[in-house]
Coordinates of C-alpha atoms and ligand atoms in Angstrom, one line a residue:
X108 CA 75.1 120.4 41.3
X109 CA 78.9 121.9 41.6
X110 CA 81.5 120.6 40.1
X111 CA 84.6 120.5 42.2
X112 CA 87.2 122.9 42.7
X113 CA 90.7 123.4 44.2
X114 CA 90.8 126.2 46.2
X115 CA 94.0 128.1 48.1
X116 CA 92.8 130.9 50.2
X117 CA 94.7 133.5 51.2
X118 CA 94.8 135.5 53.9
X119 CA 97.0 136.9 56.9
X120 CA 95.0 135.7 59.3
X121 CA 92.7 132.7 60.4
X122 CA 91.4 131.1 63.5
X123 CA 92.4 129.2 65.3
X124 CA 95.9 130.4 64.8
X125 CA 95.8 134.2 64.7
X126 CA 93.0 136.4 65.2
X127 CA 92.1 140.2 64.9
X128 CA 88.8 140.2 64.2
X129 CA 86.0 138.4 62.1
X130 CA 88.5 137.9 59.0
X131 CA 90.0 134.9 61.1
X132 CA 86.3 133.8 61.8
X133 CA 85.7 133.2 58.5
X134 CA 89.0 131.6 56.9
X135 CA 89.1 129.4 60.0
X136 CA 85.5 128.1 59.1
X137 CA 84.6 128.8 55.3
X138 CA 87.2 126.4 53.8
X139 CA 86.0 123.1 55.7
X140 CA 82.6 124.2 54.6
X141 CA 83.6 124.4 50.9
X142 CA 85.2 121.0 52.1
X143 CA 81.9 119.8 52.8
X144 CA 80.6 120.5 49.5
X145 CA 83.3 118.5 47.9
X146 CA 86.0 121.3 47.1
X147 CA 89.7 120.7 48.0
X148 CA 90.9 123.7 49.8
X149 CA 93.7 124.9 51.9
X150 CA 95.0 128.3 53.2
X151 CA 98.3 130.2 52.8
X152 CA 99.2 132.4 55.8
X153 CA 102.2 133.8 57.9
X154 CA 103.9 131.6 60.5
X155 CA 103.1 133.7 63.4
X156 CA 105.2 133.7 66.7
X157 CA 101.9 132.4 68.4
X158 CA 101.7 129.6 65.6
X159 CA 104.4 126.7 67.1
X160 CA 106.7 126.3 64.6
X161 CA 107.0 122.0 66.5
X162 CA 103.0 122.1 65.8
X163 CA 103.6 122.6 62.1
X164 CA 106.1 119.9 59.5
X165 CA 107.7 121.1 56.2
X166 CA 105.7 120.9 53.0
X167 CA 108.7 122.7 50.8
X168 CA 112.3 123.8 52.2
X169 CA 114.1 127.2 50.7
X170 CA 111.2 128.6 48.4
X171 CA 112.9 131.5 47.2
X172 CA 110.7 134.1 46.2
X173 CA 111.8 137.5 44.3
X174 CA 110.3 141.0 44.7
X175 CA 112.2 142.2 41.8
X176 CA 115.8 141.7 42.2
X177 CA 115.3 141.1 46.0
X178 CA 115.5 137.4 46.7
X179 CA 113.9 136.6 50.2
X180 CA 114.0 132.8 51.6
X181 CA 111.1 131.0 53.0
X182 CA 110.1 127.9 54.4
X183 CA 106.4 126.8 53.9
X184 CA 105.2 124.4 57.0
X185 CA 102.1 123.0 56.9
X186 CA 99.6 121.3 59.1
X187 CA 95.8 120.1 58.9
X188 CA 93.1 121.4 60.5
X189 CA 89.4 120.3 61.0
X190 CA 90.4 118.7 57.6
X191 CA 91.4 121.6 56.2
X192 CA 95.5 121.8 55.0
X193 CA 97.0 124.7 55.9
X194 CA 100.7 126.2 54.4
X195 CA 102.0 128.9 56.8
X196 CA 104.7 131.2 55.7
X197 CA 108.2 130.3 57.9
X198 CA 110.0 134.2 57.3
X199 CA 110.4 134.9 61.0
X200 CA 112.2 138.5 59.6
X201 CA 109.0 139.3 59.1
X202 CA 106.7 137.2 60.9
X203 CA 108.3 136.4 64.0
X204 CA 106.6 139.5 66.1
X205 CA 104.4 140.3 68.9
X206 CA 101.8 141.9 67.0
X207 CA 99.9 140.5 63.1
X208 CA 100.1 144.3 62.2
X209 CA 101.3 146.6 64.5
X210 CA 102.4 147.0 68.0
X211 CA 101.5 149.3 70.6
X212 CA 99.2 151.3 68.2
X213 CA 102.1 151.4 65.7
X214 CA 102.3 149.6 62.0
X215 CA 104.9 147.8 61.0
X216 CA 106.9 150.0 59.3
X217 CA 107.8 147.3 56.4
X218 CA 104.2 146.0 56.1
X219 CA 104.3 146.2 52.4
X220 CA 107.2 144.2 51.9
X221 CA 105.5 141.1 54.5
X222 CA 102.2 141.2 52.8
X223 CA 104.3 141.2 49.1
X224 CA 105.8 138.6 50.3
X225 CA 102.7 136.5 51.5
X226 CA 101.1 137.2 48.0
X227 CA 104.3 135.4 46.2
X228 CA 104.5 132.4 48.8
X229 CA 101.1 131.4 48.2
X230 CA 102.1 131.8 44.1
X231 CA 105.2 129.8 45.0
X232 CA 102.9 127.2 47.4
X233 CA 99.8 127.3 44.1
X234 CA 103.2 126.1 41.9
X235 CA 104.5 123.7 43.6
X236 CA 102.4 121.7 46.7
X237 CA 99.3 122.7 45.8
X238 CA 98.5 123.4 42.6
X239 CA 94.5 125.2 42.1
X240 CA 91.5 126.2 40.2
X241 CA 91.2 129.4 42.3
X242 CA 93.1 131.3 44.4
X243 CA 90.6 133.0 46.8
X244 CA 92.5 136.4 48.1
X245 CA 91.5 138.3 51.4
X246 CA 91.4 142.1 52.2
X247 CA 94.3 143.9 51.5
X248 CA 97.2 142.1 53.4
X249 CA 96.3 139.2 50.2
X250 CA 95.7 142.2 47.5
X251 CA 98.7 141.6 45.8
X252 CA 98.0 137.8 44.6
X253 CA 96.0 138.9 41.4
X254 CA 98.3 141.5 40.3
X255 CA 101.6 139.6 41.1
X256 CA 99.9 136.5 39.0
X257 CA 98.8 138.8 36.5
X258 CA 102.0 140.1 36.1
X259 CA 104.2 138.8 33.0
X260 CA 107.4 138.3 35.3
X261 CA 105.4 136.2 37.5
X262 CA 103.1 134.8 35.1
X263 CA 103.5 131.0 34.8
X264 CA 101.8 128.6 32.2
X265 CA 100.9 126.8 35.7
X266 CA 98.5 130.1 36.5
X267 CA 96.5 130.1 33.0
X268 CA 93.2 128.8 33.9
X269 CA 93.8 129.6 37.9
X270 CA 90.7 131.9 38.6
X271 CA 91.0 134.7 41.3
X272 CA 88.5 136.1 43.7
X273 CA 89.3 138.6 45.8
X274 CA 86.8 139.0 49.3
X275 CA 86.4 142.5 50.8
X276 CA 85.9 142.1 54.5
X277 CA 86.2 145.9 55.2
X278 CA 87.0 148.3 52.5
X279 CA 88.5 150.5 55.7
X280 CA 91.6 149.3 55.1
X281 CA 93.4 149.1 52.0
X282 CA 96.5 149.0 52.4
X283 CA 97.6 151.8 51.5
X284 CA 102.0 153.1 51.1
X285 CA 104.0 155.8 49.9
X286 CA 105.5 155.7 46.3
X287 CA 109.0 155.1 47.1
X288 CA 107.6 151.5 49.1
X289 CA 106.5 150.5 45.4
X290 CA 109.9 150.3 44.7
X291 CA 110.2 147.4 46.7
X292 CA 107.4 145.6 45.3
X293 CA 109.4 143.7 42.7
X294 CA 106.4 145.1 40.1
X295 CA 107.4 147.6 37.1
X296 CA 106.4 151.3 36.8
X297 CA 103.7 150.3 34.1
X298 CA 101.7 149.2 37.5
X299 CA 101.8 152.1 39.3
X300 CA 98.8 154.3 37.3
X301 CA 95.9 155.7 38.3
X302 CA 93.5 152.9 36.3
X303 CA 95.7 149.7 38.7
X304 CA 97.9 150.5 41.8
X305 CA 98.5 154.1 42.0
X306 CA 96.0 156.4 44.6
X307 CA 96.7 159.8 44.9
X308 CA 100.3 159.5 44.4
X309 CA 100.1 156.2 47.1
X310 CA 100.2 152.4 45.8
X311 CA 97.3 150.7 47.1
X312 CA 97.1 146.8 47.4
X313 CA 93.4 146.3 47.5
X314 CA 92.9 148.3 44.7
X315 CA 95.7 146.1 42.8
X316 CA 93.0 142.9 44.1
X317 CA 90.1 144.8 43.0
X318 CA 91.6 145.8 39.5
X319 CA 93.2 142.4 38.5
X320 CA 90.9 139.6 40.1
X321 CA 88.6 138.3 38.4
X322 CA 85.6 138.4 40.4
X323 CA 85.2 140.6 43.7
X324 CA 83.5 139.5 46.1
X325 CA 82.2 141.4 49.6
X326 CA 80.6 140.1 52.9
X327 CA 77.1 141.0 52.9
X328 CA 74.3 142.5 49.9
X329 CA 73.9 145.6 51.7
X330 CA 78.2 146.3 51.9
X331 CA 78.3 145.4 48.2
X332 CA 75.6 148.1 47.7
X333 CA 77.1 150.8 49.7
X334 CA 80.7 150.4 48.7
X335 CA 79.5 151.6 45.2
X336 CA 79.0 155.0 46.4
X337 CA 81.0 158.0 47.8
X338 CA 79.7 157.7 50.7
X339 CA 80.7 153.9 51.6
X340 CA 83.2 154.0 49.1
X341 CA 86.3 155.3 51.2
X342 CA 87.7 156.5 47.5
X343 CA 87.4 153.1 45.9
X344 CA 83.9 153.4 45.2
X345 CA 84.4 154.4 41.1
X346 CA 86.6 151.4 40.6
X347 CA 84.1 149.4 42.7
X348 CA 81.8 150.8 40.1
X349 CA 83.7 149.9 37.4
X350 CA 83.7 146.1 38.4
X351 CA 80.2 146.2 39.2
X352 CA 79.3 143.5 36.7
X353 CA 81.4 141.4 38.5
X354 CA 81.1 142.2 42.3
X355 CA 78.6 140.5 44.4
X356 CA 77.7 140.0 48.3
X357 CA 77.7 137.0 50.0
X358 CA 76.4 137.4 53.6
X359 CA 78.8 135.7 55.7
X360 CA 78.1 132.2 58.0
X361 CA 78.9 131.7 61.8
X362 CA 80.3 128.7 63.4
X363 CA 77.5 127.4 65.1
X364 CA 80.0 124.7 66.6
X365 CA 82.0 127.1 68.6
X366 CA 79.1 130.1 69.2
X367 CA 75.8 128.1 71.4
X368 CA 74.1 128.5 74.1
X369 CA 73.4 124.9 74.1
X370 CA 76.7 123.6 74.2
X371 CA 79.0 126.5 74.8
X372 CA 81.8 125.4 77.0
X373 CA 83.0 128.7 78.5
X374 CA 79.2 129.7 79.9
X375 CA 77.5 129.5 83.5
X376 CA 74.1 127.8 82.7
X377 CA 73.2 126.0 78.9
X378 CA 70.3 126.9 77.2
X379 CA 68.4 126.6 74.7
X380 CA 65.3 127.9 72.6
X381 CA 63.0 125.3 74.2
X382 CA 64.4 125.9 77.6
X383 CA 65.6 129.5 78.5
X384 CA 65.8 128.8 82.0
X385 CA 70.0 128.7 81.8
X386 CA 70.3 132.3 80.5
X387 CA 69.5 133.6 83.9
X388 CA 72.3 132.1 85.7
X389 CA 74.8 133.3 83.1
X390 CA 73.8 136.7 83.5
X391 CA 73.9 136.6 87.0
X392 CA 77.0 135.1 86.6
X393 CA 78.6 137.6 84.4
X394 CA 77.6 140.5 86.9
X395 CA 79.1 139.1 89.7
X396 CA 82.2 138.3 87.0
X397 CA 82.1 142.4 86.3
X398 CA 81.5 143.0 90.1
X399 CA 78.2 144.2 89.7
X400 CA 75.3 144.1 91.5
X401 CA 73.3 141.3 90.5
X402 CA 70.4 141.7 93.3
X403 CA 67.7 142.6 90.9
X404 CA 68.0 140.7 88.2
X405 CA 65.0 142.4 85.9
X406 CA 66.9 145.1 84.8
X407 CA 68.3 144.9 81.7
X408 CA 71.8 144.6 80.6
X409 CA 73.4 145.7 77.4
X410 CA 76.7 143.8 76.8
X411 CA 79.5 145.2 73.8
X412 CA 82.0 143.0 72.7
X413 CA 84.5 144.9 69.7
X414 CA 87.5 146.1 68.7
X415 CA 87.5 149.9 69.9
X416 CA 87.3 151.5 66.7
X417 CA 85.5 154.6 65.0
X418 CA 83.9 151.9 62.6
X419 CA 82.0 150.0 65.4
X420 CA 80.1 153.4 66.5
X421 CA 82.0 154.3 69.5
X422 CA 81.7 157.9 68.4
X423 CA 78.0 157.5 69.3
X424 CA 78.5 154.7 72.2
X425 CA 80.5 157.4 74.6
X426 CA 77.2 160.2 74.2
X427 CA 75.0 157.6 75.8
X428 CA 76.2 157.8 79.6
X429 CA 73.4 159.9 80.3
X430 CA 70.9 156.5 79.0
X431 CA 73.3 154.5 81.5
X432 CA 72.7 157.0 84.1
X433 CA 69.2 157.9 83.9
X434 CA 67.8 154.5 83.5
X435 CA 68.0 151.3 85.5
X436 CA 70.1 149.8 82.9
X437 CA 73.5 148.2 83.2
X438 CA 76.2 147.8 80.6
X439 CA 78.9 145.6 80.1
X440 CA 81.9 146.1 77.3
X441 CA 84.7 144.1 76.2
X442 CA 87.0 145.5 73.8
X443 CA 90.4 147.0 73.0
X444 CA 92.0 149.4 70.5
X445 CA 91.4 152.9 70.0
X446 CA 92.7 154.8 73.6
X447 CA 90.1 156.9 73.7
X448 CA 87.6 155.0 73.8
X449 CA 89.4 152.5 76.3
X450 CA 89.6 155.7 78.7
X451 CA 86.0 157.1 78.0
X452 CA 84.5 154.0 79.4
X453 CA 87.3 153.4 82.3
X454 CA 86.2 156.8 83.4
X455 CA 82.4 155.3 83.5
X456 CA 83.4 152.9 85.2
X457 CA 84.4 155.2 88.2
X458 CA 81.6 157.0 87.9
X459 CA 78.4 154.5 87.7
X460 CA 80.6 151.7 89.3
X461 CA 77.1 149.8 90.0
X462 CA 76.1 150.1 86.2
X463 CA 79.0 150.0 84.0
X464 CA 81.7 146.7 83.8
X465 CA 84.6 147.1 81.8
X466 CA 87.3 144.8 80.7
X467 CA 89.8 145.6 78.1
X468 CA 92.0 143.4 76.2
X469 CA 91.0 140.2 74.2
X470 CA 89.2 137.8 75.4
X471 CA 87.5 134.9 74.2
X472 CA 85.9 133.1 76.8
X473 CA 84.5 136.3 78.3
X474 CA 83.0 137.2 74.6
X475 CA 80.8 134.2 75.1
X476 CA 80.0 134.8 78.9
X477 CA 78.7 138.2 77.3
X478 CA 76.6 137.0 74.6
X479 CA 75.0 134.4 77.0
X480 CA 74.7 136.8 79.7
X481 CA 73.2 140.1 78.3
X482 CA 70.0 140.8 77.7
X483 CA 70.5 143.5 75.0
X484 CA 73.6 143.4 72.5
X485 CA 74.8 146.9 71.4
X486 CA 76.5 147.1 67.4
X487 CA 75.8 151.0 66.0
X488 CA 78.6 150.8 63.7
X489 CA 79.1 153.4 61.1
X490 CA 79.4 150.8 58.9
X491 CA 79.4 147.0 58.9
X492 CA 80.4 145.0 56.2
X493 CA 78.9 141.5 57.9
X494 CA 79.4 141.8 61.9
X495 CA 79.9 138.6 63.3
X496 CA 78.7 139.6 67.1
X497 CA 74.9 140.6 66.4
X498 CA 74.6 137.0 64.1
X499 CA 76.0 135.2 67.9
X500 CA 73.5 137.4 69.5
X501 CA 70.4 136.0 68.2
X502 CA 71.7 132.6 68.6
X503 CA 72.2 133.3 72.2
X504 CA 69.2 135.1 72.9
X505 CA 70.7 138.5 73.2
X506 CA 68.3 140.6 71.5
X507 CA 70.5 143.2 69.2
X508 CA 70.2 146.6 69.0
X509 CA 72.0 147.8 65.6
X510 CA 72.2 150.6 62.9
X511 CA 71.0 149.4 59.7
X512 CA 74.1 149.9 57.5
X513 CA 75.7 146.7 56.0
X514 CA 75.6 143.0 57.3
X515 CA 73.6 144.5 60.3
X516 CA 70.8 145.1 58.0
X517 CA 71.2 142.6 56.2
X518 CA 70.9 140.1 59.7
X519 CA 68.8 141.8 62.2
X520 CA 65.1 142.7 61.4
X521 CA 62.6 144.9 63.5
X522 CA 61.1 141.4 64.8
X523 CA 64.5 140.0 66.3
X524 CA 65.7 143.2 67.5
X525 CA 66.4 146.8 67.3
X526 CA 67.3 148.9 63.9
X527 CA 68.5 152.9 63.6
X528 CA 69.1 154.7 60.7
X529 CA 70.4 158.0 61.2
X530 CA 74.3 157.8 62.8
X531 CA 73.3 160.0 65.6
X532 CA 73.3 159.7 69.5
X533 CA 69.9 160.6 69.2
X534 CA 68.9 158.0 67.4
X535 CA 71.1 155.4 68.9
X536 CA 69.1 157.3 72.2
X537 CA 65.5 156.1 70.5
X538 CA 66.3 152.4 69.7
X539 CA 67.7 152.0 73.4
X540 CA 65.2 153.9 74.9
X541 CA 62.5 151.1 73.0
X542 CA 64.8 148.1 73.6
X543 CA 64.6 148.8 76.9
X544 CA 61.1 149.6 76.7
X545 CA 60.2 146.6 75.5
X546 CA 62.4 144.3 77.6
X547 CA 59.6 145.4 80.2
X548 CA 56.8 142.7 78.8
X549 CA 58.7 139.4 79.6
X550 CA 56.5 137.9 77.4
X551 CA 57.0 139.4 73.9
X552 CA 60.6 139.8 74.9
X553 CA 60.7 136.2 75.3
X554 CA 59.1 135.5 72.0
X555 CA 61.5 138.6 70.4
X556 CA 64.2 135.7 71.4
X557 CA 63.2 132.7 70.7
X558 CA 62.6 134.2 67.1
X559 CA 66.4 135.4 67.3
X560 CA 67.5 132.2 68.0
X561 CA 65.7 130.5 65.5
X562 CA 67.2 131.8 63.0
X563 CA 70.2 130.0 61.0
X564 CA 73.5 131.7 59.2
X565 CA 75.2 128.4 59.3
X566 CA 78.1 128.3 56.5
X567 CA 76.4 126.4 54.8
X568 CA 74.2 128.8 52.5
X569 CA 77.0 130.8 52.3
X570 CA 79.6 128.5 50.7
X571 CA 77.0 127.1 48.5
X572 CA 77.4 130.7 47.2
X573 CA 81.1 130.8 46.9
X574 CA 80.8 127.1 45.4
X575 CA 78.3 128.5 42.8
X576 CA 80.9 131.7 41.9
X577 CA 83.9 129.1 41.3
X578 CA 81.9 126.9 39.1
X579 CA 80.8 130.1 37.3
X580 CA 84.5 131.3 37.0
X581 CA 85.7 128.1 36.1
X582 CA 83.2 127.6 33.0
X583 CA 81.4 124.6 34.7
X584 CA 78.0 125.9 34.7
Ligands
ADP615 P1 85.4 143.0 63.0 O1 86.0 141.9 62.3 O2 85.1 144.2 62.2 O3 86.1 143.3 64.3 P2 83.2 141.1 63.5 O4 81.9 141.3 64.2 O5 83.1 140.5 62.1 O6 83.9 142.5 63.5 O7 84.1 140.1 64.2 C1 84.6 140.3 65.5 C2 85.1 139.0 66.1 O8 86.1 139.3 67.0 C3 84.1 138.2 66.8 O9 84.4 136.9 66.7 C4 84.2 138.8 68.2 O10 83.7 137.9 69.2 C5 85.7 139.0 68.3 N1 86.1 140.0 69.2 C6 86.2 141.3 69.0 N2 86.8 142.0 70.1 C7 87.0 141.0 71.0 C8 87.6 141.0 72.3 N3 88.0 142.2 72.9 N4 87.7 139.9 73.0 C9 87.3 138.7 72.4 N5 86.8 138.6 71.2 C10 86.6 139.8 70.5
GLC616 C1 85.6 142.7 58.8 C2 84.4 143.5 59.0 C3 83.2 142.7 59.6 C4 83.1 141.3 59.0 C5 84.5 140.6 59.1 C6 84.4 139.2 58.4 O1 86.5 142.7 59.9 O2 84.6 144.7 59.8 O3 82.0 143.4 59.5 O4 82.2 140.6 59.7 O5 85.4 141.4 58.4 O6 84.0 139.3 57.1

């Protein structure tokens, strides 16, 4: 049994209101399933220019919120969600942009001072409209929470018994800013040594989280594991190590609401894992989509849906044309980010125009055409803390084809798809070359995806786990 708990979750972004990546995925859909359980939760995050101020009311007018001796004025409006209350952030000085985090390839230059002042909106929003048990911070942009409500000028008697957790959903980033930007933090010099903000001579907000929450939390066993050494560590690992008693993994859920093939709006054909039949029309669908040829339907196609990004494996991704060219294989990718990459792949394009589709930007309608549509679903990251993409996979049939590092091992095993070790093209080369092997006996193949979509990360399991860490915080069990 779990006792129940207010939770306010913070985080910069959240579906359906502003997405980057999975982050959104999961503080769109984790809080109504701690709902579920009988929690009370709600999410701070920034009032977006994509988030219509008319959408949202006021929940507190002129919350004036100090980084030091630097007053800055919000408004916090608020709306409900899928029965979920969220508090956006009204500072269009700092919110009001094209771009969450950068634009055109380029940071904010003053992201320190808009994720500072996130952190001390949501301690002004925990004060005063909803007061909680546990404030539950996310990845860097939220890092500052912990320390800002552990600090004495902060402190309030209100904050006591609040718990904090703070979620790693990719230790790649860490917000990380030159000395004189601590300045500007509102936090005194005492704060800025090498045992809480201070890395190599930089302040670092997710080490600040990691230092001063009182539990850490990361998105899958595995990631939990490797972040604890140098070589998943990216620096952080020895003070990962030195909360080790108090880190854990909890392996992400997916929305199975918004990702299935038996209900999925934005797909050709539905199907489902007593009737395949639909999954054909879908991928003959998405070829003619990508202007392929989609006469011969029995070779297989690999789809990619990902942010461009040395992270995701892209390294290895762009030394497999020769796979693409030598074998009746054809590939579609979705994806933006990184301009190399984008280039690499627009230069494929021109070369195997019969095998390779490419669309970049963001899209997500075409994500799900691409999960229902592709035979084989391609994810070698160089690391992977959950991976959203290769969990809708197996749901859709879509039979992945991953290195085992992270969430990826922790999700796909050698009977619902295909696993590397090494981060090599060769060895990316091996697992395609049996994939597509494989995909040659219908029948197995068939059975490979039926097991795939069998298989259930509903949120579920996973907030039962969160539930269980507040209750453990909080002294209830
Ligand atoms: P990460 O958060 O590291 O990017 P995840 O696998 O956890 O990786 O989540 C990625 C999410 O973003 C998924 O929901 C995926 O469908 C979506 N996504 C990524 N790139 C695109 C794109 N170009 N168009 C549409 N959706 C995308
Ligand atoms: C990050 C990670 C990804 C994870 C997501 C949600 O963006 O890169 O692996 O699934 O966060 O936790």
């Amino acid at each position: 049994m779990y006792s129940m708990s207010r939770v306010l979750m913070v985080s910069s972004e959240a579906t359906p209101f502003a997405k980057t990546g999975g982050l959104a995925d999961v503080t769109g859909a984790l809080p109504a399933a701690l709902q579920n359980l009988g929690h009370e939760v709600a999410v701070v995050m920034p009032r977006y220019r994509q988030i219509h101020w008319d959408s949202t009311e006021s929940a507190f007018d002129n919350m004036v919120v100090y980084a030091g001796s630097t007053p800055y004025r919000v408004d916090i409006r608020t709306l409900v969600q899928n029965g979920v209350r969220f508090y956006f952030v009204e500072a269009p000085y700092f919110f009001d942009r094209e771009g969450l985090y950068n634009w055109r390839h380029h940071d904010y230059w003053d992201n320190h001072k808009r994720f500072a002042v996130l952190s001390l909106a949501a301690l002004g929003v925990a004060q005063t409209v909803f007061e909680c048990d546990v404030l539950h911070c996310h990845d860097w942009q939220a890092g500052l929470t912990p320390v800002y409500k552990a600090d004495q000028q902060y402190s309030n008697p209100k904050f006591a018994d609040v718990k904090t957790v703070m979620t790693i959903h990719n230790l790649g980033y860490q917000g990380r800013f030159h000395k004189r930007e601590f300045a500007e933090l509102g936090l005194n010099w005492g704060w800025f040594t090498g045992d809480k903000l201070e890395y190599y001579g930089d302040v670092n907000f997710l080490k600040g989280g990691i230092i001063t929450s009182d539990w850490v939390t990361t998105v899958s066993p595995t990631y939990a594991k490797e972040i604890q050494t140098p070589e998943g560590g990216f620096g952080l690992d020895g003070v990962l190590r030195s909360r080790g008693d108090a880190l854990t993994g909890i392996l992400n859920g997916v929305d199975y609401e918004e990702w299935c093939p038996s209900t999925d709006k934005y797909i050709e054909a539905n199907y489902s894992v007593e009737d395949l039949s639909g999954k054909v029309a879908c991928k003959k669908a998405l070829l003619e989509e990508f202007k392929l040829p989609a006469d011969h339907l029995e070779r297989p196609l690999i789809g990619i849906v990902s942010r461009f990004a040395e992270q995701k494996g892209f390294d290895l991704i762009a030394g497999i044309a020769n796979f693409i060219e030598e074998n009746d294989v054809q590939i579609v990718i979705l994806g933006s980010g990184d301009w190399r990459y984008e280039k690499i792949f627009q230069d494929w394009q021109r070369w195997l125009p019969k095998k390779v589709g490419v669309w970049i930007g963001y899209n997500n309608a075409l994500a799900h055409r691409i999960e229902a549509g592709s035979d084989i679903f391609l994810m070698p990251s160089a690391y992977e803390p959950c991976g959203l993409n290769q969990i809708y996979s197996l749901r859709y049939g879509t039979v992945p084809v991953v290195r085992a590092t992270g969430g990826l091992d922790d999700t796909i095993h050698e009977d619902t798809g295909f696993k590397f070790s090494t981060y090599s093209i060769g060895a990316l080369y091996d697992a395609l070359r049996r994939a597509a092997g494989a995909y040659q006996n219908r029948d197995s193949w068939r059975e490979r995806m039926r097991r795939g979509m069998a298989e259930d990360y509903s949120w579920d399991a996973s907030a039962r786990q969160y539930s269980a860490l507040y209750s453990k915080l909080l002294g209830a069990v």
